[in-house]
Short mmCIF file of C-alpha atoms in Angstrom, two decimals:
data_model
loop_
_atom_site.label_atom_id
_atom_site.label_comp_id
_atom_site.label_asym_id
_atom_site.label_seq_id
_atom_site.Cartn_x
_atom_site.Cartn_y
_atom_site.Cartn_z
CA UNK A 153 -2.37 -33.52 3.08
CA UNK A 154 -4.35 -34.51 6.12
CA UNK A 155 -4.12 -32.02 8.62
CA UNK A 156 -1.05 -29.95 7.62
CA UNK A 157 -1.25 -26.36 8.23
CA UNK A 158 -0.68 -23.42 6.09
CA UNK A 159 0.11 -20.24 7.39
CA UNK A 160 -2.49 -17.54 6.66
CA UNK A 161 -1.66 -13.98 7.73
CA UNK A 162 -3.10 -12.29 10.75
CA UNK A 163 -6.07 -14.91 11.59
CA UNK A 164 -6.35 -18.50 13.14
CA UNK A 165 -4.12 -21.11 11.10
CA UNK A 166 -6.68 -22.55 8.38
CA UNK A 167 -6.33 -26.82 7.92
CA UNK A 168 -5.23 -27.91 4.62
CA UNK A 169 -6.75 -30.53 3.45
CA UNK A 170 -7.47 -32.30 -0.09
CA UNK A 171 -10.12 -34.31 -1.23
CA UNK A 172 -10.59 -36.76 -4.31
CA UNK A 173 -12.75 -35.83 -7.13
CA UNK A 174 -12.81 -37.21 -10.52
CA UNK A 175 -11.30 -35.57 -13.27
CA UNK A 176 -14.58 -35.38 -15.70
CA UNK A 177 -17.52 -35.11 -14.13
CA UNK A 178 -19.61 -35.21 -17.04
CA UNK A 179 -18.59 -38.42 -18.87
CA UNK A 180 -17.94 -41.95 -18.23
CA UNK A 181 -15.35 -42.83 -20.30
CA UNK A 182 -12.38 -42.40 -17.47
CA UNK A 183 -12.58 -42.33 -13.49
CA UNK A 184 -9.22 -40.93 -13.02
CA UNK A 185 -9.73 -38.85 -9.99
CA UNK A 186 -7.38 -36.19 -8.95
CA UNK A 187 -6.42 -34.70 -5.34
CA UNK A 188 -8.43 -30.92 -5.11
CA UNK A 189 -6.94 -28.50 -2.60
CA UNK A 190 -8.87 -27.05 0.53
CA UNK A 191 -8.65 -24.95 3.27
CA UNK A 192 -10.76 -24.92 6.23
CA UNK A 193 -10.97 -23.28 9.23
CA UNK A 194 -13.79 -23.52 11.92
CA UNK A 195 -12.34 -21.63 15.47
CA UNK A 196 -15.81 -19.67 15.28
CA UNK A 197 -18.14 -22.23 14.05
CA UNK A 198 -21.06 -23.16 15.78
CA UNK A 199 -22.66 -26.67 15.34
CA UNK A 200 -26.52 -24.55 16.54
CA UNK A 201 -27.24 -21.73 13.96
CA UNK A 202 -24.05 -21.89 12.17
CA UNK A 203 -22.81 -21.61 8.98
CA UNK A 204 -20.36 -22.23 6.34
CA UNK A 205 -18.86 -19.61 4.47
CA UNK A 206 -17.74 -21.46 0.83
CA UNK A 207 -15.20 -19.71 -1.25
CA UNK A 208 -14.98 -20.28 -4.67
CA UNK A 209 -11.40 -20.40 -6.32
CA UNK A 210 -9.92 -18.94 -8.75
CA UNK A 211 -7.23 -18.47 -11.30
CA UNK A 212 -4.51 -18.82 -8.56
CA UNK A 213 -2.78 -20.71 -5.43
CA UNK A 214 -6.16 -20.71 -2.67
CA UNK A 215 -3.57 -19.65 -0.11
CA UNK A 216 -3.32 -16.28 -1.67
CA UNK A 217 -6.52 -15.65 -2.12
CA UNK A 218 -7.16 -16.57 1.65
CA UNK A 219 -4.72 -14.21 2.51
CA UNK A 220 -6.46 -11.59 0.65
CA UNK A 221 -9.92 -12.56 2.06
CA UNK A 222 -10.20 -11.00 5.18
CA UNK A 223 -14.15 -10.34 5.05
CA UNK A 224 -14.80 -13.92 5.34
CA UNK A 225 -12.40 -14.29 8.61
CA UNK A 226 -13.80 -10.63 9.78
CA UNK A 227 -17.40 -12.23 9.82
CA UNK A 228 -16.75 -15.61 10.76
CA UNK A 229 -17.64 -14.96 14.43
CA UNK A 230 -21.07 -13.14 13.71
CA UNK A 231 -22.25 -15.76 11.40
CA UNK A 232 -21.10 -18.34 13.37
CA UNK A 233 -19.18 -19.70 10.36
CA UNK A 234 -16.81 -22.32 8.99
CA UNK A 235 -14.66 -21.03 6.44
CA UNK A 236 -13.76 -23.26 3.28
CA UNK A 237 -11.56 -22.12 0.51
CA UNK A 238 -11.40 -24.60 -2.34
CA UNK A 239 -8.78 -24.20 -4.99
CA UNK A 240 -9.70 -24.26 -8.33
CA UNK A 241 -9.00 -27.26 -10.53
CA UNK A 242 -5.46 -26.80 -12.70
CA UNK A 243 -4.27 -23.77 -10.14
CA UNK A 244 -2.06 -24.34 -6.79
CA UNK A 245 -1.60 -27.47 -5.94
CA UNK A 246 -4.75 -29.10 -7.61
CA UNK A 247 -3.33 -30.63 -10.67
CA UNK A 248 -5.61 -33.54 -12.51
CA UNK A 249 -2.37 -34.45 -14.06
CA UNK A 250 0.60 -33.74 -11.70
CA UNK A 251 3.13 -31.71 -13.95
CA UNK A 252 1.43 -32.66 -17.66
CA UNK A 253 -1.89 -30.67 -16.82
CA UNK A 254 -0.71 -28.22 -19.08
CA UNK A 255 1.25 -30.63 -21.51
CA UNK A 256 -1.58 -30.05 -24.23
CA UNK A 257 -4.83 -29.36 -25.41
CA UNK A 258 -6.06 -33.34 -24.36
CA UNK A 259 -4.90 -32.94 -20.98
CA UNK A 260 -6.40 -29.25 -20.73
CA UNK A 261 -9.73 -30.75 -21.88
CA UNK A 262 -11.21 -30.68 -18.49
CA UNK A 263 -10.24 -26.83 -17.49
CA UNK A 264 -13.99 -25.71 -18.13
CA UNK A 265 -16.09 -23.95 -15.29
CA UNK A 266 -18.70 -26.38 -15.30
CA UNK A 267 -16.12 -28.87 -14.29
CA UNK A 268 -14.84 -26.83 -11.20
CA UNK A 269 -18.39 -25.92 -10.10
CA UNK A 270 -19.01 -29.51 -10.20
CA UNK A 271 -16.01 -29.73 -8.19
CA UNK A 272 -17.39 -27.57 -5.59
CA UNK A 273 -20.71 -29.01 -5.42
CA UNK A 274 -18.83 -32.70 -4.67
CA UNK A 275 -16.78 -31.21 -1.76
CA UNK A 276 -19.50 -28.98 -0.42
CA UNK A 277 -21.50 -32.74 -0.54
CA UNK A 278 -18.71 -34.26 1.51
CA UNK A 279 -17.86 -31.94 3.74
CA UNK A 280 -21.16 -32.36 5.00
CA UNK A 281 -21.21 -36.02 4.29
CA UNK A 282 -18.23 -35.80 6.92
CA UNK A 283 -17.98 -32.95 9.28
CA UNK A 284 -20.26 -33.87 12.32
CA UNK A 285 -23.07 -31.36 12.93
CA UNK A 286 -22.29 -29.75 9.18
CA UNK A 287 -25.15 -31.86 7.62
CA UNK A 288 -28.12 -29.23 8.28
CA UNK A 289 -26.08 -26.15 7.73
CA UNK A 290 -26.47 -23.42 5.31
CA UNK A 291 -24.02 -22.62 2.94
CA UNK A 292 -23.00 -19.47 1.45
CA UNK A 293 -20.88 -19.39 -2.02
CA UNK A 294 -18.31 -16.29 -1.66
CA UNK A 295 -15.73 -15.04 -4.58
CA UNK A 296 -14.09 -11.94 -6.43
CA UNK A 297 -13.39 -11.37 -10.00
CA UNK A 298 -13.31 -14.87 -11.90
CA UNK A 299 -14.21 -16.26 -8.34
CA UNK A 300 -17.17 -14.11 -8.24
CA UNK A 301 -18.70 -15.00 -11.12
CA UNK A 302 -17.96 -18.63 -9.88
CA UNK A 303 -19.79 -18.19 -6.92
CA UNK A 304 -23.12 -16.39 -9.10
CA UNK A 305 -22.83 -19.09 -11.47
CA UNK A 306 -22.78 -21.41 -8.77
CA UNK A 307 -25.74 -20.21 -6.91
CA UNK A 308 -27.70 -20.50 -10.30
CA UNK A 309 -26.55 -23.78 -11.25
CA UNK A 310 -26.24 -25.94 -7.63
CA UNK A 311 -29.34 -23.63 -5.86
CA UNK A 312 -30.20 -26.60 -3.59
CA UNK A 313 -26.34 -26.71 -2.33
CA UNK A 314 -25.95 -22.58 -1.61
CA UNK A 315 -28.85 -20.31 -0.08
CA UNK A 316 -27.17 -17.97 -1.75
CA UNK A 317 -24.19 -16.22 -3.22
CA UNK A 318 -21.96 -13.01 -2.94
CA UNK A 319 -20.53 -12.07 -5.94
CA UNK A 320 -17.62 -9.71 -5.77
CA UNK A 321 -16.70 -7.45 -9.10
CA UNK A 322 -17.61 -10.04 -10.86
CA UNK A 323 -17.90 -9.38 -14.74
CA UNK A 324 -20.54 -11.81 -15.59
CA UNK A 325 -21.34 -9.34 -18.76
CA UNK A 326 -18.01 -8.90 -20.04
CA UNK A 327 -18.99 -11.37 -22.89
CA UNK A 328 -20.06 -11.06 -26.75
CA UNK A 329 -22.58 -8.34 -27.53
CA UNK A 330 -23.53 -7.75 -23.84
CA UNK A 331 -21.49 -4.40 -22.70
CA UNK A 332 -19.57 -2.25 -25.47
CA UNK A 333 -15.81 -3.83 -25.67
CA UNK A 334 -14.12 -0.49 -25.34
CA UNK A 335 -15.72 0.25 -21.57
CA UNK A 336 -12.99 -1.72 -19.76
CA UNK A 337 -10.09 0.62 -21.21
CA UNK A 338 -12.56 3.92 -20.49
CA UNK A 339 -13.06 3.03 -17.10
CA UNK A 340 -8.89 2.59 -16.41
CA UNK A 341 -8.42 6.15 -17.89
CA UNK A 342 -11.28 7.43 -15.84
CA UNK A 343 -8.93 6.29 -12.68
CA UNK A 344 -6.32 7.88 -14.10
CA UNK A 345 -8.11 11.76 -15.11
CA UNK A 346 -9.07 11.90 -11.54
CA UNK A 347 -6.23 10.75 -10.12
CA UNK A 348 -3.64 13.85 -11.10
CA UNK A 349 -3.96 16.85 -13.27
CA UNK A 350 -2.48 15.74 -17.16
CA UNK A 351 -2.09 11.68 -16.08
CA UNK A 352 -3.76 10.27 -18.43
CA UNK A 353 -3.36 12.91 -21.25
CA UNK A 354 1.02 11.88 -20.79
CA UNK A 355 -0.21 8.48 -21.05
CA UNK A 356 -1.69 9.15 -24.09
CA UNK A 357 1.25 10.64 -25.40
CA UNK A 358 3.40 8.33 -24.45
CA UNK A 359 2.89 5.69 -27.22
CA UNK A 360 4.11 7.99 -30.01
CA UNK A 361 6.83 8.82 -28.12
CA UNK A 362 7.90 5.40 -28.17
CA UNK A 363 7.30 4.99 -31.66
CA UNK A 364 9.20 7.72 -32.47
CA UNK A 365 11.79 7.03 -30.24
CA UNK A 366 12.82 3.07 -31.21
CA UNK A 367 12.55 4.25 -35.01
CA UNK A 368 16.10 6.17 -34.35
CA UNK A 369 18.90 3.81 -34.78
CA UNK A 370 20.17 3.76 -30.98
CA UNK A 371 16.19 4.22 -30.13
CA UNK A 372 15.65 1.19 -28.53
CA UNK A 373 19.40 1.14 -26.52
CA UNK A 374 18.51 4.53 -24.77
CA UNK A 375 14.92 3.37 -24.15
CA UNK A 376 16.12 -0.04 -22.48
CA UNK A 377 18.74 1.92 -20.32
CA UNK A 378 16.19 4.59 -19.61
CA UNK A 379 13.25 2.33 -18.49
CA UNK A 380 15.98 0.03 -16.46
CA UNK A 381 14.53 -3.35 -18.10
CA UNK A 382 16.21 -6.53 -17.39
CA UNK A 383 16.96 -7.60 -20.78
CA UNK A 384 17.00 -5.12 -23.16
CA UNK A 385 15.03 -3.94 -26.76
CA UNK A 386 16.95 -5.31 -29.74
CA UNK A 387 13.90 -5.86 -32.34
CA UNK A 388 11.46 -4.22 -33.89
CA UNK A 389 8.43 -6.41 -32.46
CA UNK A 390 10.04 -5.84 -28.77
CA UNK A 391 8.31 -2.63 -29.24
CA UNK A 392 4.84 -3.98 -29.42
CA UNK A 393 5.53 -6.22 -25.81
CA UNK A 394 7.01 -3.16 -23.83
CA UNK A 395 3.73 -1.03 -25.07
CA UNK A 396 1.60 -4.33 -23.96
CA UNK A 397 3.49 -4.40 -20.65
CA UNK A 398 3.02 -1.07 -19.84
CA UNK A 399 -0.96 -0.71 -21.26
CA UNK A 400 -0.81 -4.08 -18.48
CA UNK A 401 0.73 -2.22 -15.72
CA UNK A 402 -1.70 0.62 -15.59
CA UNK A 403 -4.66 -1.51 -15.87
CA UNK A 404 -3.34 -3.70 -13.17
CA UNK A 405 -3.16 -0.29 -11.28
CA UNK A 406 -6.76 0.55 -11.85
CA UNK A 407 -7.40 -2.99 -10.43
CA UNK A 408 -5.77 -2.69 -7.26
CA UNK A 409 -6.28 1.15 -6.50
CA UNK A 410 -6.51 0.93 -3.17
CA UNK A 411 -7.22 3.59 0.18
CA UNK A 412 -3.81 1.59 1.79
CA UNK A 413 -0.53 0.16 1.54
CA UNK A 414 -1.31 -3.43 0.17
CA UNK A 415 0.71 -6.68 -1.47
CA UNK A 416 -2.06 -8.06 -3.76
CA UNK A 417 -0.70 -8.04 -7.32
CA UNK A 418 2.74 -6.53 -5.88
CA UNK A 419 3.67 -4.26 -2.68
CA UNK A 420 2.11 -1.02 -3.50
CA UNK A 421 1.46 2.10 -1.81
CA UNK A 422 -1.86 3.68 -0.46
CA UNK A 423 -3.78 5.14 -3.82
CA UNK A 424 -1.27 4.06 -6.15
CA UNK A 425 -2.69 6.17 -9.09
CA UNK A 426 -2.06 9.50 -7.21
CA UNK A 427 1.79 8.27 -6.17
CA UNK A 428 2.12 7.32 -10.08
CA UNK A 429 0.42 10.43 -11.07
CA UNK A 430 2.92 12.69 -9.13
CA UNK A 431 5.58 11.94 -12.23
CA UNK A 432 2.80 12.31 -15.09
CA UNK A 433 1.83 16.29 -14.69
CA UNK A 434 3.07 17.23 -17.85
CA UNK A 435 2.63 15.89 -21.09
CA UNK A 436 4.10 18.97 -23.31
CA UNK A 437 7.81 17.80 -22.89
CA UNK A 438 10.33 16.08 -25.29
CA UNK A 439 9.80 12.47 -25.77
CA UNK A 440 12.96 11.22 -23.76
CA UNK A 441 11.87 13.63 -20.72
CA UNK A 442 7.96 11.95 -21.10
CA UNK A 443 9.53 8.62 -21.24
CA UNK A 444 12.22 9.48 -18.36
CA UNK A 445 8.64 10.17 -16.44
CA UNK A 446 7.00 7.28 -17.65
CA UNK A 447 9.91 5.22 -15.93
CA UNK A 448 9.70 6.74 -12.83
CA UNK A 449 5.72 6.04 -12.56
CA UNK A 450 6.57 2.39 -13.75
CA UNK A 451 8.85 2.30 -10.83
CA UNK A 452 5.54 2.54 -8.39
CA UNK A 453 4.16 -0.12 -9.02
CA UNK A 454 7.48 -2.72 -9.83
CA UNK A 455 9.96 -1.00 -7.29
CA UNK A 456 8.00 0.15 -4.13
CA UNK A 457 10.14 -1.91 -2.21
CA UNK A 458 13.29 -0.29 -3.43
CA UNK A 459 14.32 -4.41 -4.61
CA UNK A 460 14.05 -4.46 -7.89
CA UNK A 461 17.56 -3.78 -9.90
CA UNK A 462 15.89 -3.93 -12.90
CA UNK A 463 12.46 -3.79 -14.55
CA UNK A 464 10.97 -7.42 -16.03
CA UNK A 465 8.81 -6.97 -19.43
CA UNK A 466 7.83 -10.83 -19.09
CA UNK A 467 6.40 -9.93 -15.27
CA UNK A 468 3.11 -7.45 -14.22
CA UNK A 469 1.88 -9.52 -11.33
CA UNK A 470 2.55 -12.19 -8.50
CA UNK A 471 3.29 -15.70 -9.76
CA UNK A 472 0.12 -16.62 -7.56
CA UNK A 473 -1.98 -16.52 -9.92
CA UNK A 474 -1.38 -19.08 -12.28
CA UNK A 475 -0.95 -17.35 -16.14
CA UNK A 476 -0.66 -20.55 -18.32
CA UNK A 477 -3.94 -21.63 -16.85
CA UNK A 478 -5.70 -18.37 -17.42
CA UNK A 479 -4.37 -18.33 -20.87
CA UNK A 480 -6.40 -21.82 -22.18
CA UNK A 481 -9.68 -20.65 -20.51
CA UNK A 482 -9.48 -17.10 -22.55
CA UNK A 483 -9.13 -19.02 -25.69
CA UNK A 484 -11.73 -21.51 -24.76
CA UNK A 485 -14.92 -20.36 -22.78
CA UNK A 486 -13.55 -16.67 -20.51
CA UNK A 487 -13.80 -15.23 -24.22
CA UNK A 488 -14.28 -11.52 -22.87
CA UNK A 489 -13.88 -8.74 -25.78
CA UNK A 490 -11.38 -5.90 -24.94
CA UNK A 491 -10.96 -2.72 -27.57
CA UNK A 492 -9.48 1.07 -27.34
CA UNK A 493 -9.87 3.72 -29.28
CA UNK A 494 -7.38 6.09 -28.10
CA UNK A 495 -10.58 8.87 -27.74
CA UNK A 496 -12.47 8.18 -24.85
CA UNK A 497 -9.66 6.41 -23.23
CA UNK A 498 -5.70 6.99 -22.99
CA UNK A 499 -4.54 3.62 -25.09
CA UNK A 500 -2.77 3.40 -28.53
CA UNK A 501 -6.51 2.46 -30.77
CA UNK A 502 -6.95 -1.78 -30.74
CA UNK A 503 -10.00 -2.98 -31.99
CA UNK A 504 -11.49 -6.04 -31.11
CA UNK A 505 -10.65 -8.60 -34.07
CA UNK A 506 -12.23 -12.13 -33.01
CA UNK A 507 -10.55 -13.89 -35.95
CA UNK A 508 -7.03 -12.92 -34.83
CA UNK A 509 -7.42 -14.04 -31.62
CA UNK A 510 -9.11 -17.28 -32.44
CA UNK A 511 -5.85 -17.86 -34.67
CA UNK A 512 -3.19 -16.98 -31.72
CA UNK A 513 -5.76 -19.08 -29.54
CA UNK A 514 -5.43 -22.11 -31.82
CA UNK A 515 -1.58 -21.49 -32.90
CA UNK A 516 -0.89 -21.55 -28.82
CA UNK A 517 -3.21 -24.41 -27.50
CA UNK A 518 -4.24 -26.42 -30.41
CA UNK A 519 -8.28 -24.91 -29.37
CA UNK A 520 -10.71 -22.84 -30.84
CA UNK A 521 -12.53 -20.16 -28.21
CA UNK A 522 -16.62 -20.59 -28.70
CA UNK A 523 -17.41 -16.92 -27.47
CA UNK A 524 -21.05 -17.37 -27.43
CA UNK A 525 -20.87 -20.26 -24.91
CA UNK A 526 -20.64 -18.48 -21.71
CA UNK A 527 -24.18 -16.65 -22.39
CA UNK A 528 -25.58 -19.68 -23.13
CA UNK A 529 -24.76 -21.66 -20.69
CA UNK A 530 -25.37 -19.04 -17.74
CA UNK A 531 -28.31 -16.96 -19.72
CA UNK A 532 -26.18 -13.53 -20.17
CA UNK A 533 -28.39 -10.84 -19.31
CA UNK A 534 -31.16 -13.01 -18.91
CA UNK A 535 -31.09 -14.33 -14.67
CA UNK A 536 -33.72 -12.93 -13.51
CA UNK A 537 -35.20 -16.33 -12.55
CA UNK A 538 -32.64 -16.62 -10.05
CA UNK A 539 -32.14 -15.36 -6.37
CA UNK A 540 -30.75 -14.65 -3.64
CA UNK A 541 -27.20 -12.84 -5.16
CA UNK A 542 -25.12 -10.33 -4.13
CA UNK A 543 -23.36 -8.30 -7.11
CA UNK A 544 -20.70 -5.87 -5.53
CA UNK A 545 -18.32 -3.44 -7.69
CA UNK A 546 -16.16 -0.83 -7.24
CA UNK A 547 -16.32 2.25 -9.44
CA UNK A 548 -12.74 2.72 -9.89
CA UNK A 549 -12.46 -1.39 -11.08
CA UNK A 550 -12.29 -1.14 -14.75
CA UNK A 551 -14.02 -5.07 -14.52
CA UNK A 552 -17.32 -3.38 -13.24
CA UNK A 553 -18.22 -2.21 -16.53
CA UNK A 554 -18.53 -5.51 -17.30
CA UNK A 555 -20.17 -6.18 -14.11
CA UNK A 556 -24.11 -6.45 -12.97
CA UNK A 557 -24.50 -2.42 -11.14
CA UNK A 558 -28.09 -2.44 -10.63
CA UNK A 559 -30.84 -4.36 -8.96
CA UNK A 560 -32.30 -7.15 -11.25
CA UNK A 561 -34.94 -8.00 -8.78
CA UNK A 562 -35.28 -7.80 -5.18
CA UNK A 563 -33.03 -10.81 -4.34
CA UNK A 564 -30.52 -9.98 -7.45
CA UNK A 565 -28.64 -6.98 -5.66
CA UNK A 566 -26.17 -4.59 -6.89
CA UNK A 567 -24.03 -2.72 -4.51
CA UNK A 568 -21.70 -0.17 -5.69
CA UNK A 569 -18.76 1.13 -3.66
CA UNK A 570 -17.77 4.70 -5.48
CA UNK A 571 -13.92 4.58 -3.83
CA UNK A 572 -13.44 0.87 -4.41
CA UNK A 573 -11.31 -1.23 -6.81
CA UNK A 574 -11.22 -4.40 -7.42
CA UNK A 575 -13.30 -6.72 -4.78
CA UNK A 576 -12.31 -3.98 -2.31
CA UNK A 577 -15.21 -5.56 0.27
CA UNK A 578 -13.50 -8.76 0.03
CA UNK A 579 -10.25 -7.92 1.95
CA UNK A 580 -9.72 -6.99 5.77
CA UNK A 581 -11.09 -4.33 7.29
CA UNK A 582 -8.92 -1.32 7.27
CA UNK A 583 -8.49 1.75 8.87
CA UNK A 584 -8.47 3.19 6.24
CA UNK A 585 -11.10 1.68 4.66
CA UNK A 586 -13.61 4.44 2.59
CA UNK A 587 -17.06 4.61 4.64
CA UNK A 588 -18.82 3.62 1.32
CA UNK A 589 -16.82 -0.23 1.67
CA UNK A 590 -18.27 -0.10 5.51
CA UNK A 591 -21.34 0.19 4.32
CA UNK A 592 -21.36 -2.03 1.35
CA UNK A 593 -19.96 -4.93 4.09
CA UNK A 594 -22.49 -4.41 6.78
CA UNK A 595 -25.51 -4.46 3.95
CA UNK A 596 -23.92 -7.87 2.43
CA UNK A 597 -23.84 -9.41 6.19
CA UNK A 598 -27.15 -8.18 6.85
CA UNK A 599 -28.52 -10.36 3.34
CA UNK A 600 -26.35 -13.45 4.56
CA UNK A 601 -28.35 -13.19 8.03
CA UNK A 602 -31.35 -13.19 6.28
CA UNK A 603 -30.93 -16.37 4.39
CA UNK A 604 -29.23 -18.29 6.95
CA UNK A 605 -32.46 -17.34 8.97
CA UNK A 606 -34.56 -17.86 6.06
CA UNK A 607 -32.99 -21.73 5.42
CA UNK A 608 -33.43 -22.72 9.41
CA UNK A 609 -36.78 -21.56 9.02
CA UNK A 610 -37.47 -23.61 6.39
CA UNK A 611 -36.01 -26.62 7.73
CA UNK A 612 -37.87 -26.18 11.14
CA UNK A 613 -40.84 -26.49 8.76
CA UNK A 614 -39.41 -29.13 7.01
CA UNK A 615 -39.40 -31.16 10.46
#
């Protein structure tokens, strides 16, 4: 893939480019190697006091999340950086097995984070191996969400590859026993309240309604006509998926609550929460007029566009991000406990039953999830040995509860951006833009500075 280039939205055409890495890292018994995806793109970089800017895939195609990366381009000048973006093994186009990667469990075997950090520590090592004048250069690990905690778990494991890392609402504590399972769910309905007199009190109403609704004979007809879906309700345990996909579409809304238009999980208005919340004022009406509402909130955030003819249960965001793969690292190591109560937040009352989902884990990939690993391998709430890392979260992203929000030390920082969502800081600079993401960017750039000062000082030393 030599030199082909990949259209990225409003900045400078990034190279694509892919590199050979071997499929398991960490034992000897194969060297199949497989072809891992990067982008690079280095208009701004400076070969005197630059920098390279390093950011860690995710669960997803590394095109999109360039696209949705525009901090890293918007800073690229100042820091006089190189940008990389290096896809994440088993997502895009970086398959270690072409089209059986997901076949089963023996081919998934090597989907593990340690195995794509190792990945990124081998390119990082060649890029510098074979970039002229990239040899001497600091590099900074960037990511958001499951790329966030990538890029903190990177800076802790590979500290002599990264001065340092920004970690975007990353939920590095949504694991066993370390934040209360049900906070997720609270903070969603917190969005919600705020966002429209009644919202989340119809929500909560809502799931009866439906109950009561599909246990009439014609229920579930008038409920598939009335909420437009594509195929329509003919069983009893359809019931269950609709009230999934819905629970799924207003935490994806909490997610991606954002001051302006945007196209991340699907094109969306400015505040989506308030638009939605427009339709959910009252909650004391008949259950066909609630669910007649419900439909037209649903509508937000699947028919902005005005395209859709229909509504998809089997669809709540862009095909991106890569599901199947996301799937086998839940049920492996990304164990992350998830409950409601229906009290303190506006969900039908789930608890969190480990055994269950250890069975669907094993009846759907042949694995068993070890929950405790994560912790263990990382140290949980226990990093204050480490340095120089950035923790960002938005208030109104229900992952932040899960999420490091104060200072550890003074080079384990937590910023906290009261009108942002999900890696808010991450993307472009807006208009629009809340002052409290301003600042939150201009106090991350001003830490990057300072190490990429801190590491030429040190190698002037050094020499």
């Amino acid at each position: 893939m030599q030199g082909t280039r990949v259209r990225a939205l409003v900045w400078e055409d990034p190279t694509c480019r892919g590199a050979a890495g071997p499929v398991d890292h960490f034992g000897f018994h194969t060297d199949k190697t497989f072809k891992q995806r990067y982008l690079i793109a280095d208009k701004h970089w400076k070969e005197d006091g630059g920098s390279i800017l390093f950011y860690t895939g995710n669960e997803g195609d590394i095109i999109w999340f360039c696209n949705n990366t525009g901090f890293m381009w918007d800073m690229a000048e100042e820091l006089k950086a190189m940008l990389v973006f290096a896809e994440h093994r088993y997502y895009g186009e970086s398959l270690p097995f072409g089209a059986n990667s997901f076949k089963d469990s023996r081919h998934l075997n090597f989907l593990t984070t340690e195995q794509a950090l190792a990945d990124f520590a081998k390119l990082i090592k060649y890029l510098k191996r074979t970039i002229p004048g990239a040899r001497n250069q600091p590099v900074i690990a960037l990511g958001g969400s499951y790329g966030g905690m990538l890029a903190a778990w990177f800076r802790m494991k590979y500290p002599h590859l990264v001065v340092g890392a920004l970690a975007s609402s990353a939920p590095i504590w949504q694991f066993e026993n370390m934040v209360p399972c049900g906070v997720f769910m609270k903070i969603v309905t917190t969005d919600f309240r705020k966002s429209g007199p009644n919202c989340s009190e119809s929500i909560r109403r809502s799931w009866d309604a439906i109950s009561r609704l599909t246990e009439k004979g014609t229920g579930l007809h008038w409920l598939s006509e009335a909420l437009h879906l594509c195929t329509p309700l003919t069983e009893s345990q359809d019931v269950q998926r609709l009230k999934d996909w819905i629970s799924e579409t207003w935490v994806n809304l909490a997610m991606v609550d954002y001051p302006y238009e945007s196209n991340f999980l699907q094109p969306l208005p400015a505040w989506p929460i308030k638009v939605v919340c427009q339709y959910l004022k009252n909650p004391n009406v008949s259950d066909t007029w609630l669910l007649q509402n419900i439909f037209q909130a649903l509508n937000v955030y699947y028919n902005y566009s005005g395209q859709a003819r229909c509504l998809n249960i089997s669809e709540t965001a862009t095909s991106s991000l890569g599901a199947l793969g996301w799937s086998y690292q839940t049920c492996t190591e990304m164990v992350m406990p998830f409950c409601s109560n229906g009290i303190d937040d506006m969900f039908e009352p789930h608890s969190w039953n480990f055994k269950e989902f250890s069975d669907d884990c094993f009846k759907q990939w042949g694995v068993k999830p070890r929950p405790s690993w994560i912790p263990t391998m990382y140290g949980g709430k226990n990093i204050s040995s480490h340095t120089n890392i950035i923790f960002s979260n938005g208030e109104l992203d229900p992952w932040s509860g899960g999420g490091v929000t104060k200072d550890i030390t003074d080079t384990l920082l937590a910023i906290v951006i009261p009108e942002g969502a999900h890696h808010l800081d991450l993307r472009a600079n807006n208009a629009f833009d809340p002052v409290t993401v301003l600042l939150a960017r201009s106090l991350e750039v001003r830490h990057m500075k300072q190490w990429i000062k801190d590491f030429y000082a040190s190698l002037r030393k050094m020499h």
